[in-house]
XYZ file of C-alpha atoms in Angstrom:
240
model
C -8.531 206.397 38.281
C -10.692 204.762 35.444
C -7.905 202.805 34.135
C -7.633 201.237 38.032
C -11.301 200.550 38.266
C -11.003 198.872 35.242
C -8.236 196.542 36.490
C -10.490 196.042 39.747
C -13.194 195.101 37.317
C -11.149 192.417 35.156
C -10.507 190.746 38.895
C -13.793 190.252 39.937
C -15.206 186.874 40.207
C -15.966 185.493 36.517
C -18.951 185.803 34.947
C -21.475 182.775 34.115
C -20.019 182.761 30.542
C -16.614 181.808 31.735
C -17.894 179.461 34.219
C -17.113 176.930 31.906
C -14.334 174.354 30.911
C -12.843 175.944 28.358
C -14.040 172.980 25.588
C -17.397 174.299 26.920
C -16.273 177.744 26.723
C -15.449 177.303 23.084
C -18.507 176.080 21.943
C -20.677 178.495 23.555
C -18.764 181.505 22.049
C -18.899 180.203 18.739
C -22.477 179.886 19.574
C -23.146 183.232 20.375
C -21.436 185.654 18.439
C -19.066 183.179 15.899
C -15.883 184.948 17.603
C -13.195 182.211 18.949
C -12.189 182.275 22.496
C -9.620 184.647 23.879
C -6.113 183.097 25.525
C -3.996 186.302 26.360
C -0.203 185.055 27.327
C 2.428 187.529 28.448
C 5.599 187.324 30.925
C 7.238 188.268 33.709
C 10.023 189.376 32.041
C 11.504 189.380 29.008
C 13.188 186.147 27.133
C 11.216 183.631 29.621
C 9.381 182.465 26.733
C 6.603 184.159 26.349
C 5.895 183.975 22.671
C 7.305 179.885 22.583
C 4.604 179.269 25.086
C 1.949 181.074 23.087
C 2.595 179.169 20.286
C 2.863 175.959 22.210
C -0.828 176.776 23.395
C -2.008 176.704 20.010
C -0.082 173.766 19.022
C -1.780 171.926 21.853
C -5.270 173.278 20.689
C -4.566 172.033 17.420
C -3.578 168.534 18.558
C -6.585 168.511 20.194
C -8.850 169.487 17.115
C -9.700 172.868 17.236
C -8.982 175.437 15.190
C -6.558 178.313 16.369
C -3.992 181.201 15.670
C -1.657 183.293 17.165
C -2.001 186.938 17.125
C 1.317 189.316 18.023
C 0.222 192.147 20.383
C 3.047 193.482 21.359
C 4.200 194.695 17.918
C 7.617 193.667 18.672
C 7.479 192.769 14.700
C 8.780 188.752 15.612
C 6.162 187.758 12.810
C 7.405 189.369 10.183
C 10.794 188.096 11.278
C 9.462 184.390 10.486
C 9.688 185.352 6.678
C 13.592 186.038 7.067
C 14.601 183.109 9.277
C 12.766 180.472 8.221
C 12.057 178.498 5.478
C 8.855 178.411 3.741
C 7.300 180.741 5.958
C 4.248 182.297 3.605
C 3.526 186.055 4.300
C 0.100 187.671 3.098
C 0.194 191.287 3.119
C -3.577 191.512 2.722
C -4.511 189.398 5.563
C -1.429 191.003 7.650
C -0.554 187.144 8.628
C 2.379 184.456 8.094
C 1.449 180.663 7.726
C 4.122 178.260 9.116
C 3.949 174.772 10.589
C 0.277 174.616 9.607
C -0.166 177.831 11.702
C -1.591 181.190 11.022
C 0.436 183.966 12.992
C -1.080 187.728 12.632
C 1.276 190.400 13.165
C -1.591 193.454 13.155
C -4.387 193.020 15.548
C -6.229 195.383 13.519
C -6.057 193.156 10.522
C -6.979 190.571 12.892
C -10.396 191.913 13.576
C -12.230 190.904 10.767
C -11.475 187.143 10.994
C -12.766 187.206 14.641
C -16.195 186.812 13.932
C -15.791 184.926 10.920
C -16.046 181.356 12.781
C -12.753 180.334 11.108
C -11.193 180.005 14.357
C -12.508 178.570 17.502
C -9.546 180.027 19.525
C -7.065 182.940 19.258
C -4.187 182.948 21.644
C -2.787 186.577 21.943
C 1.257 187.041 22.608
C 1.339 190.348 25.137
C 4.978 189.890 25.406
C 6.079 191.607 28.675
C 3.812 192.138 31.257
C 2.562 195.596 32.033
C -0.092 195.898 34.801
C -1.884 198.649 33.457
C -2.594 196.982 29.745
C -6.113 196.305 30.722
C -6.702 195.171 26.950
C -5.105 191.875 28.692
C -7.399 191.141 30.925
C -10.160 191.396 28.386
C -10.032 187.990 27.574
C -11.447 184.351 28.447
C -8.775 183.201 29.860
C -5.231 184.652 30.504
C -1.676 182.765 31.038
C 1.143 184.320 32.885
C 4.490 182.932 32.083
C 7.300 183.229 34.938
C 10.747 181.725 36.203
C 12.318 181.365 39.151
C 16.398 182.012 38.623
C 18.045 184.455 40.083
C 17.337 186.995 37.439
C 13.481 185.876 36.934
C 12.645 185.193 40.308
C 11.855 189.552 41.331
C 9.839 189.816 38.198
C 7.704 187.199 39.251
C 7.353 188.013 42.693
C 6.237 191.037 41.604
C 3.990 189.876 39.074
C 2.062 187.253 41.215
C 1.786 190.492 43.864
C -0.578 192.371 41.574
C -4.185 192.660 43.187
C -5.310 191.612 39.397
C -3.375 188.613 38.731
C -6.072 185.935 38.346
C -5.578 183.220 36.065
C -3.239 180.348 34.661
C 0.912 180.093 35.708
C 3.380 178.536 33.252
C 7.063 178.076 34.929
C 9.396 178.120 32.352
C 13.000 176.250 32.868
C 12.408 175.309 36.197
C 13.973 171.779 37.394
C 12.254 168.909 37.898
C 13.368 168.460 41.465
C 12.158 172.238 42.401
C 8.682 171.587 41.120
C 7.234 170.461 44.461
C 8.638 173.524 46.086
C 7.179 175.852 43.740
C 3.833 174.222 44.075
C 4.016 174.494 47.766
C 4.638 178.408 47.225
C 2.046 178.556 44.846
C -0.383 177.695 47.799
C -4.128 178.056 46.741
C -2.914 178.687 42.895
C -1.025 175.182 42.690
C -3.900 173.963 40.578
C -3.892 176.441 37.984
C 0.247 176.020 37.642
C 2.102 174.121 35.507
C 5.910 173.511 33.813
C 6.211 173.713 30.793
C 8.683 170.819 28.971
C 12.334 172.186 27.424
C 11.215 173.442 24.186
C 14.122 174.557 22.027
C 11.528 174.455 18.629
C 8.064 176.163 19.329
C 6.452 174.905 16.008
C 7.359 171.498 17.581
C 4.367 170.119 20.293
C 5.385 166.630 22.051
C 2.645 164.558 22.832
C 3.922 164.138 26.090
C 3.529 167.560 26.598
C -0.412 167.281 26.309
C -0.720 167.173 30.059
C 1.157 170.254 30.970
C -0.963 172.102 28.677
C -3.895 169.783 29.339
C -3.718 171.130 33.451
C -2.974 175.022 32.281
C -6.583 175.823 30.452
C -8.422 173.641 32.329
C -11.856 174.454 34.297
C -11.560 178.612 35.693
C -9.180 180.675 37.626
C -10.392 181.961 40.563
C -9.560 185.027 42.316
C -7.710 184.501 44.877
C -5.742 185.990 48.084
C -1.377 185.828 46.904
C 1.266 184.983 48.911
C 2.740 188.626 49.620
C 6.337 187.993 50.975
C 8.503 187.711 49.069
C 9.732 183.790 47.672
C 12.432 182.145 49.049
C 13.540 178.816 47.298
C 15.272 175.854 49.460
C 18.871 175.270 49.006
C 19.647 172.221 47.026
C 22.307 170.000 47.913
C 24.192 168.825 44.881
């Protein structure tokens, strides 16, 4: 019973703090307390590109010339993978982070912690991996971004995601077609404004200018909670 009030709570309307763009929203936490603003990112299901996206987020942060990281809170261990796949990925044990890319990825949260309020970052953008409805450590956060699909094999998981009476926030399609974009708006209903499709991305260190307005419409202005569509999609035949 507490952990559901506590999911009712992290859907209720924002506060005044996050009643801001989140440029605005950056400023004012760095203001406050010197701890950078919170982008939580998990999926619908697994492989949709969760963690790519996450890191795309920062990328996109970076472009735009603030200062951010990625933090791994799934401990799925991917960041300490870096430092066997790739070259001249830089580990540091003490700081429990890899540098690549001119990024910082932590791989303990814990570690994390003490950087937070250090004002070396003016936004963190935390990888949840797959979604679980009752991690209410994911809500927590400024803003959150829910990654989804719509193939065959995505398209329950995200049904089923969008269904949950918490689900309030920003909506990244991953590998969806071009041509099915205006359909999935259309299903998206009052939540079209807060979605967006993310460009093929086969390197996620690599950020395409052309993919600053993608990113540009996801963490823009404030989700609002909002009444979901609750039957079940159904996408239109396409004629080939």
């Amino acid at each position: 019973k507490a952990a559901e009030e506590t999911r009712k709570n992290a859907c209720l309307e924002p506060t005044e703090e996050k009643k801001t763009d989140i440029a605005s929203a950056s400023a004012f936490q760095m203001a406050i307390s010197a701890r950078p603003v919170r982008i939580s990112v998990t999926g619908a299901c697994s492989r949709i590109g969760t963690t790519t996206q996450a890191i795309q987020i920062v990328k996109y942060l970076q472009m735009m010339g603030h200062t951010a990281c990625y933090v791994e809170m799934d401990g799925s261990g991917w960041v300490r993978k870096l430092e066997h796949t790739l070259n001249g990925v830089v580990y540091d044990q003490a700081d429990g982070k890899c540098s690549y890319a001119q990024m910082e990825l932590y791989d303990n949260p814990a570690q994390f912690v003490s950087f937070r309020r250090g004002g070396k970052y003016e936004y963190a953008v935390y990888d949840y991996g797959l979604f679980h409805p009752g991690n209410t450590a994911f809500f927590d956060t400024d803003f959150q971004v829910f990654v989804g699909g719509v193939s065959p094999s995505e398209l329950e998981a995200t049904t089923a995601l969008l269904r949950c009476p918490c689900i309030a926030g920003r909506y990244l399609f991953s590998f969806v077609p071009k041509t099915d974009e205006p359909d999935i708006l259309s299903m998206m209903e009052n939540m079209a404004g807060q979605t967006a499709f993310c460009p093929y991305t086969p390197d996620p260190f690599v950020f395409l200018s052309s993919s600053i307005p993608v990113y540009a419409k996801l963490l823009q202005g404030n989700p609002k909670t909002a009444e979901k569509k609750k039957s079940f999609w159904k996408r239109k035949g396409r004629s080939d």
